[in-house]
mmCIF file of C-alpha atoms in Angstrom:
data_model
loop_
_atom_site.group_PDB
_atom_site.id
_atom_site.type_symbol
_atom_site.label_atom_id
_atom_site.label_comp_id
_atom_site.label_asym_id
_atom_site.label_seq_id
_atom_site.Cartn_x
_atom_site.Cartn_y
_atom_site.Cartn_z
ATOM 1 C CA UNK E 1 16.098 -263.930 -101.841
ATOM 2 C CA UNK E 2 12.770 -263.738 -104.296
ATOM 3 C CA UNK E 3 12.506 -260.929 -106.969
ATOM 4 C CA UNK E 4 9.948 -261.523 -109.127
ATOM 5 C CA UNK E 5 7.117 -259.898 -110.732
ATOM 6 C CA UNK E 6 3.892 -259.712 -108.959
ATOM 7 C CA UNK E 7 0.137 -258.149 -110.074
ATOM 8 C CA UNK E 8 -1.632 -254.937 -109.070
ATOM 9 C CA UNK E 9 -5.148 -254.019 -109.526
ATOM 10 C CA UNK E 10 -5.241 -250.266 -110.160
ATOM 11 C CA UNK E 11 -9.714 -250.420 -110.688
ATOM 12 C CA UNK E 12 -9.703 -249.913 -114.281
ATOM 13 C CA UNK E 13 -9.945 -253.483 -115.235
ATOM 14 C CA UNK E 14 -6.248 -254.336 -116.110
ATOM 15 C CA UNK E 15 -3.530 -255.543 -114.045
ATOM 16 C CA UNK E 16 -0.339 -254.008 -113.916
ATOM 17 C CA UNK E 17 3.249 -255.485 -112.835
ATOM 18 C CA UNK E 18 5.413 -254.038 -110.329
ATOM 19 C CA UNK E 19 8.362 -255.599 -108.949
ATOM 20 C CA UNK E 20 9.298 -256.974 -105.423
ATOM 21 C CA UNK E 21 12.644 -256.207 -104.188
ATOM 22 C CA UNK E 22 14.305 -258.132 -101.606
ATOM 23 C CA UNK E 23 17.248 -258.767 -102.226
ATOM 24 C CA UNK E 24 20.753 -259.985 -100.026
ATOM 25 C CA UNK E 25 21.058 -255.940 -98.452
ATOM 26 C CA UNK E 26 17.352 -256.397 -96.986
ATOM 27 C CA UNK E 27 13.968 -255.820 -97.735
ATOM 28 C CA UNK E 28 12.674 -252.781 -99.381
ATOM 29 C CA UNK E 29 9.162 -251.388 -100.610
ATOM 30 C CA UNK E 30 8.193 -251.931 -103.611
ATOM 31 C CA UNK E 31 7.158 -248.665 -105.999
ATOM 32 C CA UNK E 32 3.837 -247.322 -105.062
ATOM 33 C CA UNK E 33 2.100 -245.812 -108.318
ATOM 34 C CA UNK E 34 0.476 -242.840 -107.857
ATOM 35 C CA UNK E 35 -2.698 -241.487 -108.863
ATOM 36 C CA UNK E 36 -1.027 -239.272 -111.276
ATOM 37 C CA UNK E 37 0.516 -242.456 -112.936
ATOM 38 C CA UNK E 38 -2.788 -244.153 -112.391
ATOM 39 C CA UNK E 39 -4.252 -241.455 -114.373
ATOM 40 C CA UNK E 40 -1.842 -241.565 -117.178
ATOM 41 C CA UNK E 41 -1.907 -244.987 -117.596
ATOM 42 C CA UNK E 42 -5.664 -245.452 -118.163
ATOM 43 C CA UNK E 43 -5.677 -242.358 -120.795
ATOM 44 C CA UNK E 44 -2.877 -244.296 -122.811
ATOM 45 C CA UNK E 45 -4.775 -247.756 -122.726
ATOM 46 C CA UNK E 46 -8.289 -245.710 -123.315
ATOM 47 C CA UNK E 47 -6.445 -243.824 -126.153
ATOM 48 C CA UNK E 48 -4.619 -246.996 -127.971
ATOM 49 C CA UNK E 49 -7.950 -248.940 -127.552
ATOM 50 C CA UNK E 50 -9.031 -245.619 -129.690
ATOM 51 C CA UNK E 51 -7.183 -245.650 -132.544
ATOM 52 C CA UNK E 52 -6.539 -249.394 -133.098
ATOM 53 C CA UNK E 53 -3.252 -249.174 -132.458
ATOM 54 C CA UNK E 54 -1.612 -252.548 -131.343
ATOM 55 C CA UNK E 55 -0.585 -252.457 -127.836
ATOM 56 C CA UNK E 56 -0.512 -254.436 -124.466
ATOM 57 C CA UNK E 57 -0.587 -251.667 -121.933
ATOM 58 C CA UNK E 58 2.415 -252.983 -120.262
ATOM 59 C CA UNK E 59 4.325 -249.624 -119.153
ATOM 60 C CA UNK E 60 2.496 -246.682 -117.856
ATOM 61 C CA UNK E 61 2.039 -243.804 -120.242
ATOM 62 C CA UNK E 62 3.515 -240.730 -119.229
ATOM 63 C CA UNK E 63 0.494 -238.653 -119.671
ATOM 64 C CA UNK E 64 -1.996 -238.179 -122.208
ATOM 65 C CA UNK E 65 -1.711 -239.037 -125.907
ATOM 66 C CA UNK E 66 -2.072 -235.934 -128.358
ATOM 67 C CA UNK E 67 -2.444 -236.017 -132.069
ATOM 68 C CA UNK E 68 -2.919 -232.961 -134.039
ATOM 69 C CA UNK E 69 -6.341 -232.194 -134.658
ATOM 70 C CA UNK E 70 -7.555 -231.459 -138.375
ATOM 71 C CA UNK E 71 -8.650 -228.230 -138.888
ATOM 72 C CA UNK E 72 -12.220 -227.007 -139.269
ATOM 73 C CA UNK E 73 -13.382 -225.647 -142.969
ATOM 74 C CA UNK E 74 -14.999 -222.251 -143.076
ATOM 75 C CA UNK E 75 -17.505 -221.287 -145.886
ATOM 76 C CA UNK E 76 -15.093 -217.952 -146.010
ATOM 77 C CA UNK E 77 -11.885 -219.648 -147.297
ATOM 78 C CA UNK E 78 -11.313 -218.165 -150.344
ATOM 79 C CA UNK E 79 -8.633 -220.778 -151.168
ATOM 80 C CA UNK E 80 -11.391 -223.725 -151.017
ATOM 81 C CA UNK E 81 -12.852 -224.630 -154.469
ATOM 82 C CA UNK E 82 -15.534 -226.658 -152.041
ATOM 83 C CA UNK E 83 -16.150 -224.304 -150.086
ATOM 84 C CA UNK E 84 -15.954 -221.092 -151.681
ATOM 85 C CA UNK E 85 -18.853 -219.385 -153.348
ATOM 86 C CA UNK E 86 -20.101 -218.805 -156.673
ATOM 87 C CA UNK E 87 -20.724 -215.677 -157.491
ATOM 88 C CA UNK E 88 -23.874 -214.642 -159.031
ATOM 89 C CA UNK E 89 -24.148 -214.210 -162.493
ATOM 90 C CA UNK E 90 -27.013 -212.930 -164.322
ATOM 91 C CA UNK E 91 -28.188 -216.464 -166.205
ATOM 92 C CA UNK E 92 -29.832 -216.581 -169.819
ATOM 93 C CA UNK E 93 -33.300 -217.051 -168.527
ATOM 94 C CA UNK E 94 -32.857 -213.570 -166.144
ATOM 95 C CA UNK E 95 -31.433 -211.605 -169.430
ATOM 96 C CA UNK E 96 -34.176 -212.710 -171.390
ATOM 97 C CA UNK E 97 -37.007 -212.312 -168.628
ATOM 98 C CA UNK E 98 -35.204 -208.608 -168.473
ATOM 99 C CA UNK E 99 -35.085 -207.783 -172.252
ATOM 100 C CA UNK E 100 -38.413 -208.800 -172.630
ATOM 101 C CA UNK E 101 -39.932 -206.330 -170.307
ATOM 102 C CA UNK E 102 -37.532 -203.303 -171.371
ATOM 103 C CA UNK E 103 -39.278 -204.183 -174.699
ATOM 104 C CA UNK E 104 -42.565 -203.719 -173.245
ATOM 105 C CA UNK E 105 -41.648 -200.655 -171.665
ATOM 106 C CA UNK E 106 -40.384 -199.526 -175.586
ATOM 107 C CA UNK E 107 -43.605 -200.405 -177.151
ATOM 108 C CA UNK E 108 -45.486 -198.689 -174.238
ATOM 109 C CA UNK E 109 -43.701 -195.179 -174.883
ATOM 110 C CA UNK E 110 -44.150 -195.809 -178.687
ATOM 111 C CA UNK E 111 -47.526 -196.053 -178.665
ATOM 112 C CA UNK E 112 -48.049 -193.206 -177.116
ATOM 113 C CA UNK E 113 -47.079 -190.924 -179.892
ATOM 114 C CA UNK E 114 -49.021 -192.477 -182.479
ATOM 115 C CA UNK E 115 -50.780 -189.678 -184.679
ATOM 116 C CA UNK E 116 -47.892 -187.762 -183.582
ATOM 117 C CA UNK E 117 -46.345 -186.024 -187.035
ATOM 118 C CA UNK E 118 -42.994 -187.637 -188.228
ATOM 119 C CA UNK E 119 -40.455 -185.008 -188.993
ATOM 120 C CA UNK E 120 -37.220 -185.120 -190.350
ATOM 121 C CA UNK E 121 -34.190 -184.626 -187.771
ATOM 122 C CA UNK E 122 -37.122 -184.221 -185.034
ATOM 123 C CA UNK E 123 -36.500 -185.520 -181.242
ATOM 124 C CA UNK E 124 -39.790 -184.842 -179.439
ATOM 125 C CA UNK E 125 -41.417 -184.071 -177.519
ATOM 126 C CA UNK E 126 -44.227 -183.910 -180.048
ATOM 127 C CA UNK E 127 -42.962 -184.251 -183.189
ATOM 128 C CA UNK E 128 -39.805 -186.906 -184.262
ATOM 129 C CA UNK E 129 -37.795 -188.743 -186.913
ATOM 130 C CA UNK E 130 -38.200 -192.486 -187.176
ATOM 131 C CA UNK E 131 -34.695 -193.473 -185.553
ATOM 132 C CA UNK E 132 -36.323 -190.684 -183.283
ATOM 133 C CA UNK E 133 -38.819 -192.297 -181.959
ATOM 134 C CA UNK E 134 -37.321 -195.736 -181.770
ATOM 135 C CA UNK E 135 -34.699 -193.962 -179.947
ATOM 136 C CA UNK E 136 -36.914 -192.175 -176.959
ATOM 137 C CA UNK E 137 -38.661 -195.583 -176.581
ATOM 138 C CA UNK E 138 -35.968 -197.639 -175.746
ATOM 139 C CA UNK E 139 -34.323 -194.749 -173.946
ATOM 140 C CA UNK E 140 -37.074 -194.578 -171.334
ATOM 141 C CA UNK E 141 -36.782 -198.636 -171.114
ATOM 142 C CA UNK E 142 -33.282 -198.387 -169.769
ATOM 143 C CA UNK E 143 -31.643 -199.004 -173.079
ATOM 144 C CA UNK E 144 -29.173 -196.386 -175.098
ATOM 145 C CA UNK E 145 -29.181 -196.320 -178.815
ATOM 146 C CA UNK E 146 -27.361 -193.983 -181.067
ATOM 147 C CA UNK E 147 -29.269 -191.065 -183.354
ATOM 148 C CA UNK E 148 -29.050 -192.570 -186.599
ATOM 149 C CA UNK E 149 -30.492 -195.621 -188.087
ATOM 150 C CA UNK E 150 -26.866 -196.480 -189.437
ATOM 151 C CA UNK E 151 -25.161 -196.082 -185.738
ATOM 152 C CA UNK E 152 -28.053 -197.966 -184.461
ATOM 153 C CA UNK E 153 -27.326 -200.930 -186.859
ATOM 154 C CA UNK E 154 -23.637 -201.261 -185.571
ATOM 155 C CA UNK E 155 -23.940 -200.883 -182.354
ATOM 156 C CA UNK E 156 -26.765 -203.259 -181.282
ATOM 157 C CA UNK E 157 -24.904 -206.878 -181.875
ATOM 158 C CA UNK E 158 -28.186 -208.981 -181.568
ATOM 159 C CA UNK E 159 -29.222 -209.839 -185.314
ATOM 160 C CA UNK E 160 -32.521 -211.364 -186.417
ATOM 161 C CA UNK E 161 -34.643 -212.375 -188.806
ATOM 162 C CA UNK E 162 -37.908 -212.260 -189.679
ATOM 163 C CA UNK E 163 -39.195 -215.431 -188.687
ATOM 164 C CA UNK E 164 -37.259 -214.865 -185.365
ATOM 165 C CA UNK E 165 -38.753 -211.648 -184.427
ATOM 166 C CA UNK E 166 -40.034 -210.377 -181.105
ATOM 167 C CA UNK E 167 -41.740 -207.639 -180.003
ATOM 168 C CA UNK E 168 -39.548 -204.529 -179.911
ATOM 169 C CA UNK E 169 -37.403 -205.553 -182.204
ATOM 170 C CA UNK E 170 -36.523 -202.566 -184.762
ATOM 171 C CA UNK E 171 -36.980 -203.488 -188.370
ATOM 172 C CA UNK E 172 -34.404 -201.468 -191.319
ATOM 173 C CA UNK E 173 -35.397 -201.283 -194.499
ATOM 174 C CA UNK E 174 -33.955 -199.569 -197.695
ATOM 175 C CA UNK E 175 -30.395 -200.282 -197.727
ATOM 176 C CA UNK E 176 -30.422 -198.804 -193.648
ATOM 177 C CA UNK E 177 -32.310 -195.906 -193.972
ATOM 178 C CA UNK E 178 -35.992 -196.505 -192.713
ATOM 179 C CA UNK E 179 -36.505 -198.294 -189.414
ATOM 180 C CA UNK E 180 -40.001 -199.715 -187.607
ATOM 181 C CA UNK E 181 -40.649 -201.133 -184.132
ATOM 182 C CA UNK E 182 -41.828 -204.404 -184.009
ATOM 183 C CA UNK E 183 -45.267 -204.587 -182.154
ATOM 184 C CA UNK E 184 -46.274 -208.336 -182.146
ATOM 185 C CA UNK E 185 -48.741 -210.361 -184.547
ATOM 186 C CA UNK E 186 -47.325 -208.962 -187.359
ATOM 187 C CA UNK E 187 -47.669 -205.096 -187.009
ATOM 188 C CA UNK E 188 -44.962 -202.319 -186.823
ATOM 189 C CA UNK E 189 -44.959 -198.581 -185.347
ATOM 190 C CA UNK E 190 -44.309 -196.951 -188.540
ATOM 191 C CA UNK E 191 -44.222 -193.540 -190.225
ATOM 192 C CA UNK E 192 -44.287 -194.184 -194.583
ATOM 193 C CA UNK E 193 -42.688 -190.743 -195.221
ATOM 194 C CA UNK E 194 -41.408 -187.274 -193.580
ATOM 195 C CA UNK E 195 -44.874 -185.182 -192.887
ATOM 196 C CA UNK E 196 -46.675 -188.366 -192.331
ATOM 197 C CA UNK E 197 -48.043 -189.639 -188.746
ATOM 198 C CA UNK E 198 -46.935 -192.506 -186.969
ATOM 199 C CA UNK E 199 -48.936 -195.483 -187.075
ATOM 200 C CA UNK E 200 -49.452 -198.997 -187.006
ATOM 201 C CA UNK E 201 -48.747 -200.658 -190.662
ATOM 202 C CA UNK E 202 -48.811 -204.691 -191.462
ATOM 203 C CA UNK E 203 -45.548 -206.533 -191.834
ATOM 204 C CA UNK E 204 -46.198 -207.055 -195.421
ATOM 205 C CA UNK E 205 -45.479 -205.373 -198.813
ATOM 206 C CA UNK E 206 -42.347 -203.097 -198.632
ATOM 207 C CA UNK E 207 -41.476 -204.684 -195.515
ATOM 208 C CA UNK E 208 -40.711 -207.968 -196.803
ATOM 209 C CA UNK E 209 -39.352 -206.907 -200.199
ATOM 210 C CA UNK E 210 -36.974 -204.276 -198.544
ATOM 211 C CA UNK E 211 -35.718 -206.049 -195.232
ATOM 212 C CA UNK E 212 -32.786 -205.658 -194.464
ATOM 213 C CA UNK E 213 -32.469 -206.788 -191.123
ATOM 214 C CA UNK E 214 -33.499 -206.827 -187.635
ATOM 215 C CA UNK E 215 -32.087 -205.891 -184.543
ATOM 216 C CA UNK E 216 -33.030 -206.797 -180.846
ATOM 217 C CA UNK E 217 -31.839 -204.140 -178.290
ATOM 218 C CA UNK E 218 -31.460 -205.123 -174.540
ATOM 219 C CA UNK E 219 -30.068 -208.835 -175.506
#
């Protein structure tokens, strides 16, 4: 009797081997493949071709290859360093953009109550101190300052000089105790003395000799 291996052409392009078997108890059929196996088969060959994986194709898969799949970023992982967002910060160019036009708004206010008398201790509305004044200004720009010159000086942490200053910048002179707004092109709000009127004075003289220090609120 012959058993030996034979070809079969399932229409995919390769051949496949079953097996004749005749042997000395009489002939039998040989193994029909189904379509099932047919099926199986091509998705192995089709997947091995795939992946570059060596192969010959010479025993029908059993079904389908699977490999895990990777899984799919989201923008909302918080774990993610690529993925997950910055938040927004408020950058140096946005602080100053803001400080400058709170200092506008400071000015603005000031100005109106020039020829207004300056009064000792006085808060408005038509009379004040100095570190009055300087104080309703910046209060109606958004910014809080304490009463008194002194207070003012510690809390406000921006220091300047002046060859740095900027418009709305407050000016102390005399150890503390007089203060001035900064107006631009050399010019202050300013009151000399208690029964006096506010006006606008030159950033010379006393000014200069006196200085303490400047102070920029808002930055």
């Amino acid at each position: 009797m012959r058993c030996g291996p034979r070809r079969i052409r399932d229409g995919t392009g390769c051949d496949q081997f079953g097996w004749s078997t005749q042997d000395a108890a009489g002939p039998e059929r040989a193994p029909v493949l189904t379509s099932a196996d047919r099926r199986g088969f091509r998705q192995g060959v089709q997947r091995t071709a795939r992946v570059g994986r060596p192969g010959d194709g010479d025993a029908p898969a059993a079904g389908p290859l699977c490999y895990p799949t990777r899984a799919r970023r989201t923008t909302h992982h918080q774990g993610d360093p690529l993925t997950r967002r910055r938040p927004r910060g408020r950058g140096p160019r946005r602080e100053e953009a803001h400080q400058v036009g709170s200092a506008a708004g400071a000015i603005s206010v000031a100005r109106r109550h020039l020829a207004d008398p300056c009064i000792w201790d006085a808060t408005g509305p038509r009379a004040f101190d100095r570190s009055g004044l300087v104080q309703i200004a910046w209060r109606k720009a958004g910014v809080k300052l304490p009463r008194t010159t002194w207070e003012m000086l510690d809390a406000v942490k921006k220091k300047v000089s002046l060859a740095h200053l900027k418009p709305g910048d407050l000016i102390f002179t005399n150890g503390g105790g007089h203060v001035g707004m900064y107006l631009g092109h050399k010019k202050v709000i300013n009151a000399p003395h208690s029964g006096a009127v506010f006006s606008v004075d030159r950033l010379k003289g006393h000014w200069r000799s006196n200085f303490l220090t400047a102070v920029r609120p808002g930055a």
